[in-house]
C-alpha cells in the first residue's frame, strides 16, 4: 500500500503504531486534515485489523453505558454520528436494528433505571423504557420484566470500515506498512534540519529497518503498554487480555432474534455481559463472555504465552484484581468450557434457546488496562509525552468511537485548529 517512506517531501511525517481501527482512524484524520503532513502506519501483522478490530461484535453503541463527562460518553456519541455518515457515504454496512437492554429480575430494575438516567445524560437518541408486553412486540421470543429500548443502536462491519480508512490514507499520499513490528522507538535531537525526531525501528540490531518520523502516535491495542514502554512512557497501566468467546445460533434458529438483546450490565465490570448479536451477514452470535486469557493474543483456551503470564504475575495489580474477582472469573471459565453453562445465562433472555441451538463461534481478545491497585480502567486513556502520544486504554466502544477518538487525538497532538 502506498509508496516507500521518505521519497515525498512533507513538512512533517507522523508515524502511527497499529493498523487497528483506532490507528487507521487517527492516520486518516491526519492525512486528510493536515495538509503537508505525511502519515506512515506501522503494523506488525500482514493485514489490517488482525486483532480486536477484526474480532468484535460489530455493534455501533449509542452511548447508553458510559459515565457522564467521561471520554467514552463524549466520544461514543460523536463517533456514532461520524461513523454513520461515513458508512452512508462509502456504502458500507450500517443497520439500525435497535437494542433491548432487558431486566429479567425485579432486583435489576434499579440498575436499569440508573442506566436510563446515564443514557439521558449522554443524549442517547430516542431511548425509552418498555414493558414486558412491549418486549414481546419487539422481540417475540425474548422475555423479561422490563427493558430499555434504543432504536438507533446499529451494527456494522468494522474490518470493512478499517480497510476503507487505510484506502483514504493511501489516497492522501500516506502509507500503511504491513509486516513492520515496531521493536524500537528512540527520540533523537538535532538530525534533519536540526529539528530532531523519532526513530521507529523494526527487527534486530543486525537487520534493522528504521524510519524517522517527527511525531508518533501509539495505538497498539493488546500490546499498547509494551509499545508505550519502548517509548519510555512507563508500563502502567498494564494490559490484561480478556478473551471473549462466541457461540453462534444455528442458521435455522437465527430467526428467533431480530435485534440486539443485552442484559443489564454488572456495574463492577467494564464488560456488557453475554448478548445476542445479529451480524451484517445474517448470522446471530451469542457472547462474548470475559475469560482471563493466558496470552495477549490467545484466541483459544489452550493458548499460553509464558512471557505474557510472567509479566502479569509480576504485576501487583493482577493479584489485587484476582483477589477481588476470582468468583466471577471461575464462572466465566465454566461457561468457556461448557456450552450448557454458557447458555444457562444467555437463555434467560431468549427462553426458547438452549445449548442444542448453538455451535461454537469465534473469539476475540479485549485489551483491558489494569491499574496497580487492581482496578480495571474504565475510561479511554490517552497519554502524551512530548512528541509521542500513546493510547493506553481503548476498549469498547472504541470501534464505535474511532473517528471521534481520532479527532480528539489530533486536537491533543496539534492543538485545536
Ligand atoms: C470480543 C470483543 C467485542 C467487542 N465488541 C465491540 C463492539 O461491538 N463495538 C465496539 O465499538 N467495540 C467493540 N469492541 C472493542 C473494539 O473492538 C476495540 O476497542 C477496538 O477494535 C480497538 O481498536 P485498536 O485499533 O485500538 O486495537 P486493535 O484492533 O487491536 O489494533 C491494534 C493493532 O496494533 C498492532 N500492533 C501491536 N503491537 C505492534 C507493534 N509492536 N508494531 C506494529 N503494530 C503493532 C496490532 O497487530 C493491531 O493490529 C470489542 C472488542 C472485543 C475484543
CSV table of C-alpha atoms and ligand atoms in Angstrom, one decimal:
chain,number,residue,atom,x,y,z
A,1,UNK,CA,0.0,0.0,0.0
A,2,UNK,CA,1.3,3.5,-0.9
A,3,UNK,CA,4.9,4.4,-1.8
A,4,UNK,CA,8.1,3.9,0.1
A,5,UNK,CA,8.8,6.1,3.1
A,6,UNK,CA,10.9,9.2,2.6
A,7,UNK,CA,10.5,9.9,-1.1
A,8,UNK,CA,7.9,12.6,-0.9
A,9,UNK,CA,8.7,15.9,0.6
A,10,UNK,CA,6.5,16.7,3.5
A,11,UNK,CA,6.6,19.3,6.2
A,12,UNK,CA,6.1,16.7,8.8
A,13,UNK,CA,6.0,12.9,9.0
A,14,UNK,CA,3.6,11.4,11.5
A,15,UNK,CA,4.0,7.7,12.5
A,16,UNK,CA,1.2,5.7,13.9
A,17,UNK,CA,1.8,2.3,15.5
A,18,UNK,CA,-1.0,-0.2,14.9
A,19,UNK,CA,-3.4,-0.7,12.0
A,20,UNK,CA,-6.5,-1.4,14.0
A,21,UNK,CA,-9.5,0.8,13.6
A,22,UNK,CA,-8.1,3.4,16.1
A,23,UNK,CA,-4.7,3.7,14.5
A,24,UNK,CA,-6.2,3.9,11.0
A,25,UNK,CA,-8.8,6.4,12.0
A,26,UNK,CA,-6.0,8.6,13.5
A,27,UNK,CA,-3.8,8.2,10.4
A,28,UNK,CA,-6.7,9.1,8.2
A,29,UNK,CA,-7.7,12.1,10.2
A,30,UNK,CA,-4.1,13.5,10.0
A,31,UNK,CA,-3.7,12.5,6.3
A,32,UNK,CA,-6.9,14.2,5.2
A,33,UNK,CA,-7.0,17.2,7.6
A,34,UNK,CA,-3.3,18.3,7.9
A,35,UNK,CA,-2.0,19.3,4.5
A,36,UNK,CA,1.7,18.9,4.2
A,37,UNK,CA,1.8,16.0,6.6
A,38,UNK,CA,2.8,12.5,5.6
A,39,UNK,CA,1.4,9.6,7.5
A,40,UNK,CA,3.0,6.2,8.0
A,41,UNK,CA,1.1,3.5,9.9
A,42,UNK,CA,3.3,0.6,11.1
A,43,UNK,CA,1.5,-2.7,11.5
A,44,UNK,CA,3.2,-5.9,12.8
A,45,UNK,CA,0.9,-8.3,11.0
A,46,UNK,CA,0.4,-8.8,7.3
A,47,UNK,CA,-3.1,-7.3,7.1
A,48,UNK,CA,-5.0,-4.5,8.7
A,49,UNK,CA,-7.3,-5.1,11.7
A,50,UNK,CA,-6.0,-8.6,12.6
A,51,UNK,CA,-6.7,-8.3,16.3
A,52,UNK,CA,-9.6,-6.6,18.3
A,53,UNK,CA,-11.0,-4.7,15.3
A,54,UNK,CA,-11.3,-8.0,13.4
A,55,UNK,CA,-12.8,-9.9,16.3
A,56,UNK,CA,-15.5,-7.9,17.8
A,57,UNK,CA,-19.3,-7.8,18.0
A,58,UNK,CA,-19.8,-5.2,15.2
A,59,UNK,CA,-22.1,-3.1,17.4
A,60,UNK,CA,-22.3,0.7,17.0
A,61,UNK,CA,-23.1,1.6,20.6
A,62,UNK,CA,-25.4,4.5,21.1
A,63,UNK,CA,-23.7,5.7,24.3
A,64,UNK,CA,-26.0,4.2,27.0
A,65,UNK,CA,-23.5,2.9,29.5
A,66,UNK,CA,-20.8,5.5,30.0
A,67,UNK,CA,-20.2,7.8,32.9
A,68,UNK,CA,-21.4,11.3,32.0
A,69,UNK,CA,-18.5,13.5,31.4
A,70,UNK,CA,-16.1,10.6,30.5
A,71,UNK,CA,-14.2,10.5,27.3
A,72,UNK,CA,-16.2,7.3,26.4
A,73,UNK,CA,-19.5,9.2,26.8
A,74,UNK,CA,-18.4,12.2,24.7
A,75,UNK,CA,-16.5,10.3,22.0
A,76,UNK,CA,-19.1,7.5,21.6
A,77,UNK,CA,-21.9,9.8,20.8
A,78,UNK,CA,-19.8,11.9,18.4
A,79,UNK,CA,-18.3,8.7,17.0
A,80,UNK,CA,-21.7,7.3,16.1
A,81,UNK,CA,-22.6,10.5,14.1
A,82,UNK,CA,-19.3,10.4,12.2
A,83,UNK,CA,-19.4,6.7,11.6
A,84,UNK,CA,-23.0,6.7,10.4
A,85,UNK,CA,-22.3,9.4,7.9
A,86,UNK,CA,-19.1,7.7,6.7
A,87,UNK,CA,-20.8,4.4,6.2
A,88,UNK,CA,-23.5,6.0,4.2
A,89,UNK,CA,-21.1,8.0,2.1
A,90,UNK,CA,-19.0,4.9,1.3
A,91,UNK,CA,-21.9,2.4,1.0
A,92,UNK,CA,-20.5,0.3,4.0
A,93,UNK,CA,-23.0,-1.8,6.0
A,94,UNK,CA,-24.7,0.2,8.8
A,95,UNK,CA,-28.1,-1.1,10.0
A,96,UNK,CA,-30.0,0.4,12.9
A,97,UNK,CA,-31.6,-2.8,14.1
A,98,UNK,CA,-32.2,-1.5,17.6
A,99,UNK,CA,-31.2,-2.8,21.1
A,100,UNK,CA,-33.1,-4.0,24.1
A,101,UNK,CA,-31.4,-4.0,27.5
A,102,UNK,CA,-33.5,-6.4,29.4
A,103,UNK,CA,-34.0,-6.8,33.2
A,104,UNK,CA,-35.0,-10.4,33.8
A,105,UNK,CA,-35.5,-10.0,37.5
A,106,UNK,CA,-37.2,-7.3,39.6
A,107,UNK,CA,-34.0,-6.7,41.5
A,108,UNK,CA,-32.4,-5.4,38.3
A,109,UNK,CA,-34.9,-2.6,37.8
A,110,UNK,CA,-32.9,-0.2,40.0
A,111,UNK,CA,-29.8,-0.7,37.9
A,112,UNK,CA,-31.8,-0.4,34.8
A,113,UNK,CA,-33.2,2.9,36.0
A,114,UNK,CA,-29.6,4.2,36.7
A,115,UNK,CA,-28.7,3.2,33.2
A,116,UNK,CA,-31.7,5.1,31.8
A,117,UNK,CA,-30.6,8.3,33.6
A,118,UNK,CA,-27.0,7.8,32.4
A,119,UNK,CA,-28.2,7.4,28.8
A,120,UNK,CA,-30.4,10.5,29.0
A,121,UNK,CA,-27.4,12.5,30.3
A,122,UNK,CA,-25.4,11.2,27.4
A,123,UNK,CA,-28.1,12.3,24.9
A,124,UNK,CA,-28.7,8.8,23.5
A,125,UNK,CA,-31.4,9.4,20.9
A,126,UNK,CA,-34.9,8.0,21.2
A,127,UNK,CA,-34.1,5.8,24.1
A,128,UNK,CA,-37.2,4.7,26.0
A,129,UNK,CA,-38.4,2.3,28.8
A,130,UNK,CA,-40.5,-0.6,27.6
A,131,UNK,CA,-42.8,-3.0,29.4
A,132,UNK,CA,-42.9,-6.8,29.4
A,133,UNK,CA,-45.6,-6.7,26.7
A,134,UNK,CA,-43.6,-4.3,24.5
A,135,UNK,CA,-40.5,-6.5,24.8
A,136,UNK,CA,-42.6,-9.3,23.2
A,137,UNK,CA,-43.8,-7.0,20.5
A,138,UNK,CA,-40.2,-6.0,19.6
A,139,UNK,CA,-38.7,-9.4,20.2
A,140,UNK,CA,-41.4,-12.1,20.1
A,141,UNK,CA,-39.0,-14.8,21.6
A,142,UNK,CA,-37.4,-12.7,24.3
A,143,UNK,CA,-38.6,-12.4,27.9
A,144,UNK,CA,-38.1,-10.0,30.8
A,145,UNK,CA,-39.6,-7.8,33.4
A,146,UNK,CA,-38.9,-4.5,31.6
A,147,UNK,CA,-36.3,-3.1,29.3
A,148,UNK,CA,-34.6,-0.1,27.8
A,149,UNK,CA,-35.1,0.2,24.0
A,150,UNK,CA,-32.5,2.0,21.9
A,151,UNK,CA,-33.9,2.0,18.3
A,152,UNK,CA,-30.8,3.8,16.9
A,153,UNK,CA,-28.2,1.2,18.1
A,154,UNK,CA,-26.7,-0.3,14.9
A,155,UNK,CA,-24.5,-3.0,13.5
A,156,UNK,CA,-21.7,-2.5,11.0
A,157,UNK,CA,-18.6,-4.3,9.6
A,158,UNK,CA,-15.6,-2.8,11.4
A,159,UNK,CA,-12.9,-4.6,9.4
A,160,UNK,CA,-14.5,-3.1,6.2
A,161,UNK,CA,-14.6,0.3,7.8
A,162,UNK,CA,-10.9,-0.1,8.7
A,163,UNK,CA,-10.0,-1.1,5.2
A,164,UNK,CA,-11.7,2.0,3.9
A,165,UNK,CA,-9.7,4.2,6.3
A,166,UNK,CA,-6.5,2.5,5.0
A,167,UNK,CA,-7.5,3.4,1.4
A,168,UNK,CA,-8.1,7.0,2.5
A,169,UNK,CA,-4.6,7.2,4.0
A,170,UNK,CA,-3.0,5.8,0.8
A,171,UNK,CA,-5.2,8.1,-1.3
A,172,UNK,CA,-3.8,11.1,0.6
A,173,UNK,CA,-0.2,10.0,0.0
A,174,UNK,CA,0.3,8.1,3.2
A,175,UNK,CA,1.3,4.5,3.7
A,176,UNK,CA,0.3,1.5,5.8
A,177,UNK,CA,3.4,-0.6,6.3
A,178,UNK,CA,2.4,-4.1,6.9
A,179,UNK,CA,4.7,-6.7,8.4
A,180,UNK,CA,6.5,-4.0,10.4
A,181,UNK,CA,6.6,-5.0,14.1
A,182,UNK,CA,7.9,-1.9,15.9
A,183,UNK,CA,10.7,-3.0,18.2
A,184,UNK,CA,12.4,0.3,18.9
A,185,UNK,CA,11.3,3.9,19.5
A,186,UNK,CA,14.1,6.4,20.0
A,187,UNK,CA,13.9,10.1,20.3
A,188,UNK,CA,16.7,11.9,18.5
A,189,UNK,CA,17.8,15.5,19.0
A,190,UNK,CA,19.2,17.6,16.1
A,191,UNK,CA,19.2,15.5,13.0
A,192,UNK,CA,17.2,16.5,9.9
A,193,UNK,CA,17.2,20.3,9.8
A,194,UNK,CA,18.2,20.4,13.5
A,195,UNK,CA,14.6,19.7,14.5
A,196,UNK,CA,15.1,16.1,15.8
A,197,UNK,CA,12.6,13.4,15.5
A,198,UNK,CA,11.8,9.8,16.5
A,199,UNK,CA,13.4,6.8,15.0
A,200,UNK,CA,10.9,4.0,14.7
A,201,UNK,CA,12.7,0.7,14.1
A,202,UNK,CA,11.8,-2.9,13.4
A,203,UNK,CA,14.0,-6.1,13.5
A,204,UNK,CA,17.1,-7.0,15.4
A,205,UNK,CA,20.3,-5.0,15.8
A,206,UNK,CA,21.8,-6.9,12.8
A,207,UNK,CA,18.9,-6.5,10.4
A,208,UNK,CA,17.2,-3.3,11.4
A,209,UNK,CA,14.8,-1.1,9.3
A,210,UNK,CA,14.5,2.4,10.6
A,211,UNK,CA,12.1,5.2,9.8
A,212,UNK,CA,12.5,8.8,11.1
A,213,UNK,CA,9.2,10.5,12.0
A,214,UNK,CA,8.5,13.8,13.6
A,215,UNK,CA,5.8,12.6,16.0
A,216,UNK,CA,4.4,9.2,16.9
A,217,UNK,CA,1.0,8.0,18.0
A,218,UNK,CA,0.8,4.6,19.6
A,219,UNK,CA,-2.5,2.7,19.0
A,220,UNK,CA,-1.2,-0.8,19.7
A,221,UNK,CA,-4.2,-2.4,21.3
A,222,UNK,CA,-3.2,-5.6,23.2
A,223,UNK,CA,0.4,-4.5,23.1
A,224,UNK,CA,-0.1,-0.9,24.0
A,225,UNK,CA,1.7,-1.0,27.3
A,226,UNK,CA,4.7,-2.8,25.8
A,227,UNK,CA,5.0,-0.4,22.9
A,228,UNK,CA,4.5,2.6,25.1
A,229,UNK,CA,7.3,1.3,27.3
A,230,UNK,CA,9.6,1.2,24.2
A,231,UNK,CA,8.9,5.0,24.1
A,232,UNK,CA,9.8,5.3,27.8
A,233,UNK,CA,6.2,6.1,28.6
A,234,UNK,CA,6.2,3.6,31.5
A,235,UNK,CA,4.4,0.3,31.6
A,236,UNK,CA,1.4,1.3,33.6
A,237,UNK,CA,-1.5,0.8,33.3
A,238,UNK,CA,-0.7,-2.7,32.2
A,239,UNK,CA,-2.8,-4.5,29.6
A,240,UNK,CA,-4.7,-7.6,30.7
A,241,UNK,CA,-6.1,-9.7,27.9
A,242,UNK,CA,-9.7,-10.9,28.4
A,243,UNK,CA,-10.9,-13.4,25.8
A,244,UNK,CA,-14.5,-13.1,24.6
A,245,UNK,CA,-15.9,-16.3,23.2
A,246,UNK,CA,-18.9,-16.5,21.0
A,247,UNK,CA,-21.5,-19.2,20.2
A,248,UNK,CA,-23.4,-19.0,17.0
A,249,UNK,CA,-27.2,-19.7,16.7
A,250,UNK,CA,-27.7,-22.5,14.2
A,251,UNK,CA,-29.0,-20.9,11.0
A,252,UNK,CA,-32.4,-22.4,11.3
A,253,UNK,CA,-32.7,-20.7,14.8
A,254,UNK,CA,-31.4,-17.3,13.8
A,255,UNK,CA,-35.0,-16.0,13.1
A,256,UNK,CA,-35.6,-16.1,16.9
A,257,UNK,CA,-33.6,-12.9,17.3
A,258,UNK,CA,-34.4,-9.7,15.4
A,259,UNK,CA,-32.3,-7.0,17.1
A,260,UNK,CA,-29.6,-6.7,19.7
A,261,UNK,CA,-30.6,-8.2,23.1
A,262,UNK,CA,-28.4,-7.3,26.1
A,263,UNK,CA,-28.5,-7.9,29.8
A,264,UNK,CA,-28.4,-5.1,32.4
A,265,UNK,CA,-24.7,-5.0,33.0
A,266,UNK,CA,-23.0,-5.5,36.3
A,267,UNK,CA,-21.5,-2.1,37.1
A,268,UNK,CA,-18.5,-3.7,38.8
A,269,UNK,CA,-17.1,-4.7,35.3
A,270,UNK,CA,-16.4,-2.8,32.1
A,271,UNK,CA,-17.9,-5.6,30.1
A,272,UNK,CA,-21.5,-5.6,28.9
A,273,UNK,CA,-22.4,-9.3,29.6
A,274,UNK,CA,-23.3,-12.0,27.1
A,275,UNK,CA,-25.7,-10.7,24.5
A,276,UNK,CA,-27.4,-11.8,21.3
A,277,UNK,CA,-25.9,-10.0,18.3
A,278,UNK,CA,-27.2,-10.2,14.8
A,279,UNK,CA,-24.3,-9.7,12.3
A,280,UNK,CA,-24.4,-7.9,9.0
A,281,UNK,CA,-24.0,-11.3,7.3
A,282,UNK,CA,-27.3,-12.5,8.8
A,283,UNK,CA,-25.8,-14.8,11.4
A,284,UNK,CA,-26.6,-14.3,15.2
A,285,UNK,CA,-23.9,-14.6,17.8
A,286,UNK,CA,-24.3,-15.2,21.5
A,287,UNK,CA,-21.5,-13.8,23.6
A,288,UNK,CA,-18.9,-12.7,24.3
A,289,UNK,CA,-18.0,-13.9,27.8
A,290,UNK,CA,-14.9,-12.5,29.5
A,291,UNK,CA,-12.2,-15.1,30.4
A,292,UNK,CA,-8.8,-14.0,31.5
A,293,UNK,CA,-6.6,-15.1,28.6
A,294,UNK,CA,-3.2,-16.8,29.2
A,295,UNK,CA,-1.7,-14.9,26.2
A,296,UNK,CA,-2.2,-11.4,24.9
A,297,UNK,CA,-3.3,-12.8,21.5
A,298,UNK,CA,-4.7,-16.0,23.0
A,299,UNK,CA,-7.8,-16.7,20.9
A,300,UNK,CA,-8.1,-20.3,22.1
A,301,UNK,CA,-8.5,-21.7,25.6
A,302,UNK,CA,-5.2,-23.6,25.3
A,303,UNK,CA,-3.0,-20.8,24.0
A,304,UNK,CA,-0.5,-19.9,26.7
A,305,UNK,CA,2.4,-17.4,26.5
A,306,UNK,CA,4.8,-17.9,29.3
A,307,UNK,CA,6.2,-14.4,28.7
A,308,UNK,CA,2.8,-12.8,29.0
A,309,UNK,CA,1.9,-14.8,32.0
A,310,UNK,CA,5.1,-14.0,33.8
A,311,UNK,CA,4.6,-10.3,33.0
A,312,UNK,CA,1.1,-10.5,34.5
A,313,UNK,CA,2.2,-12.5,37.6
A,314,UNK,CA,4.9,-9.9,38.4
A,315,UNK,CA,2.3,-7.0,38.4
A,316,UNK,CA,0.7,-6.4,41.8
A,317,UNK,CA,-2.4,-5.1,40.1
A,318,UNK,CA,-3.1,-8.5,38.6
A,319,UNK,CA,-3.1,-10.2,42.1
A,320,UNK,CA,-5.3,-7.5,43.5
A,321,UNK,CA,-7.8,-7.9,40.6
A,322,UNK,CA,-7.7,-11.7,41.1
A,323,UNK,CA,-8.4,-11.3,44.9
A,324,UNK,CA,-11.5,-9.1,44.1
A,325,UNK,CA,-13.0,-11.0,41.2
A,326,UNK,CA,-12.0,-14.7,41.4
A,327,UNK,CA,-15.6,-15.9,41.8
A,328,UNK,CA,-16.7,-14.2,38.6
A,329,UNK,CA,-13.6,-15.5,36.9
A,330,UNK,CA,-14.4,-19.1,37.8
A,331,UNK,CA,-17.9,-18.7,36.5
A,332,UNK,CA,-16.7,-17.3,33.2
A,333,UNK,CA,-14.3,-20.3,32.9
A,334,UNK,CA,-17.1,-22.7,33.4
A,335,UNK,CA,-19.0,-21.0,30.6
A,336,UNK,CA,-15.9,-21.2,28.4
A,337,UNK,CA,-15.7,-25.0,28.9
A,338,UNK,CA,-19.4,-25.8,28.6
A,339,UNK,CA,-21.9,-24.5,26.1
A,340,UNK,CA,-24.7,-25.5,28.5
A,341,UNK,CA,-23.3,-23.4,31.3
A,342,UNK,CA,-22.8,-20.5,28.8
A,343,UNK,CA,-26.4,-20.8,27.6
A,344,UNK,CA,-27.9,-21.0,31.1
A,345,UNK,CA,-27.2,-17.3,31.5
A,346,UNK,CA,-28.0,-16.3,27.9
A,347,UNK,CA,-31.1,-18.4,27.8
A,348,UNK,CA,-32.8,-16.2,30.4
A,349,UNK,CA,-33.2,-13.5,27.7
A,350,UNK,CA,-34.5,-15.7,24.9
A,351,UNK,CA,-36.0,-18.6,26.9
A,352,UNK,CA,-36.6,-20.9,23.9
A,353,UNK,CA,-32.9,-21.0,23.1
A,354,UNK,CA,-30.6,-23.6,24.7
A,355,UNK,CA,-27.3,-25.4,24.1
A,356,UNK,CA,-28.9,-27.5,21.3
A,357,UNK,CA,-29.5,-24.4,19.3
A,358,UNK,CA,-25.9,-23.2,19.1
A,359,UNK,CA,-22.5,-24.1,17.7
A,360,UNK,CA,-19.1,-22.8,18.7
A,361,UNK,CA,-18.2,-19.4,17.0
A,362,UNK,CA,-15.1,-17.3,17.0
A,363,UNK,CA,-13.4,-15.4,19.8
A,364,UNK,CA,-11.8,-12.0,20.3
A,365,UNK,CA,-9.4,-10.8,22.9
A,366,UNK,CA,-10.0,-7.5,24.7
A,367,UNK,CA,-7.1,-5.2,25.7
A,368,UNK,CA,-8.2,-4.1,29.1
A,369,UNK,CA,-6.0,-1.7,31.1
A,370,UNK,CA,-5.4,-2.5,34.7
A,371,UNK,CA,-4.1,-0.1,37.3
A,372,UNK,CA,-1.6,-1.0,40.0
A,373,UNK,CA,-4.4,-1.0,42.7
A,374,UNK,CA,-6.2,-3.8,40.8
A,375,UNK,CA,-8.9,-1.7,39.3
A,376,UNK,CA,-9.9,-2.2,35.7
A,377,UNK,CA,-9.6,1.2,33.9
A,378,UNK,CA,-13.0,2.2,32.7
A,379,UNK,CA,-12.5,5.2,30.5
A,380,UNK,CA,-10.4,5.7,27.4
A,381,UNK,CA,-6.9,6.7,28.5
A,382,UNK,CA,-4.6,8.7,26.2
A,383,UNK,CA,-1.2,9.9,27.3
A,384,UNK,CA,1.1,12.5,25.7
A,385,UNK,CA,4.8,12.5,26.4
A,386,UNK,CA,6.4,15.2,24.2
A,387,UNK,CA,6.4,14.1,20.6
A,388,UNK,CA,4.8,10.7,21.5
A,389,UNK,CA,1.1,10.2,22.2
A,390,UNK,CA,0.1,6.8,23.5
A,391,UNK,CA,-3.5,5.3,23.6
A,392,UNK,CA,-3.2,3.3,26.8
A,393,UNK,CA,-6.8,2.1,27.1
A,394,UNK,CA,-9.2,1.9,24.2
A,395,UNK,CA,-11.7,-0.9,24.9
A,396,UNK,CA,-15.3,-1.0,23.7
A,397,UNK,CA,-16.8,1.3,22.4
A,398,UNK,CA,-13.5,2.4,20.8
A,399,UNK,CA,-14.5,0.9,17.4
A,400,UNK,CA,-17.8,2.9,17.5
A,401,UNK,CA,-15.9,6.0,18.7
A,402,UNK,CA,-12.8,5.6,16.5
A,403,UNK,CA,-13.4,8.6,14.3
A,404,UNK,CA,-14.1,10.8,17.3
A,405,UNK,CA,-11.1,9.4,19.1
A,406,UNK,CA,-9.1,10.4,16.1
A,407,UNK,CA,-10.4,14.0,16.2
A,408,UNK,CA,-9.6,14.1,19.9
A,409,UNK,CA,-6.1,12.8,19.4
A,410,UNK,CA,-5.4,15.2,16.6
A,411,UNK,CA,-6.6,18.1,18.7
A,412,UNK,CA,-4.3,16.9,21.6
A,413,UNK,CA,-1.3,16.5,19.4
A,414,UNK,CA,-1.6,19.5,17.1
A,415,UNK,CA,-3.8,21.8,19.2
A,416,UNK,CA,-7.4,22.7,18.1
A,417,UNK,CA,-7.5,24.1,14.5
B,1,LIG,C1,-14.8,-9.6,21.8
B,1,LIG,C2,-14.8,-8.1,21.6
B,1,LIG,C3,-16.1,-7.5,21.3
B,1,LIG,C4,-16.1,-6.1,21.0
B,1,LIG,N1,-17.3,-5.5,20.6
B,1,LIG,C5,-17.3,-4.2,20.3
B,1,LIG,C6,-18.5,-3.6,19.7
B,1,LIG,O1,-19.4,-4.3,19.4
B,1,LIG,N2,-18.4,-2.3,19.5
B,1,LIG,C7,-17.4,-1.5,19.7
B,1,LIG,O2,-17.4,-0.3,19.5
B,1,LIG,N3,-16.2,-2.1,20.2
B,1,LIG,C8,-16.2,-3.4,20.5
B,1,LIG,N4,-15.0,-4.0,21.0
B,1,LIG,C9,-13.9,-3.1,21.2
B,1,LIG,C10,-13.2,-2.7,19.9
B,1,LIG,O3,-13.0,-3.9,19.1
B,1,LIG,C11,-11.8,-2.2,20.2
B,1,LIG,O4,-12.0,-1.2,21.2
B,1,LIG,C12,-11.1,-1.6,19.0
B,1,LIG,O5,-11.1,-2.5,18.0
B,1,LIG,C13,-9.7,-1.1,19.4
B,1,LIG,O6,-9.0,-0.8,18.2
B,1,LIG,P1,-7.5,-0.6,18.3
B,1,LIG,O7,-7.1,-0.1,16.9
B,1,LIG,O8,-7.1,0.2,19.5
B,1,LIG,O9,-6.9,-2.1,18.6
B,1,LIG,P2,-6.6,-3.3,17.6
B,1,LIG,O10,-7.7,-3.5,16.6
B,1,LIG,O11,-6.2,-4.4,18.5
B,1,LIG,O12,-5.3,-2.8,16.8
B,1,LIG,C14,-4.0,-2.7,17.4
B,1,LIG,C15,-3.0,-3.0,16.3
B,1,LIG,O13,-1.7,-2.7,16.7
B,1,LIG,C16,-0.9,-3.7,16.2
B,1,LIG,N5,0.4,-3.7,16.9
B,1,LIG,C17,0.6,-4.1,18.2
B,1,LIG,N6,1.9,-4.1,18.6
B,1,LIG,C18,2.5,-3.6,17.5
B,1,LIG,C19,3.9,-3.4,17.2
B,1,LIG,N7,4.9,-3.6,18.1
B,1,LIG,N8,4.2,-2.9,16.0
B,1,LIG,C20,3.3,-2.7,15.0
B,1,LIG,N9,2.0,-3.0,15.2
B,1,LIG,C21,1.6,-3.4,16.4
B,1,LIG,C22,-1.7,-5.0,16.3
B,1,LIG,O14,-1.2,-6.0,15.4
B,1,LIG,C23,-3.1,-4.5,15.9
B,1,LIG,O15,-3.3,-4.6,14.5
B,1,LIG,C24,-14.9,-5.3,21.2
B,1,LIG,C25,-13.7,-5.9,21.4
B,1,LIG,C26,-13.6,-7.3,21.6
B,1,LIG,C27,-12.3,-8.0,21.8
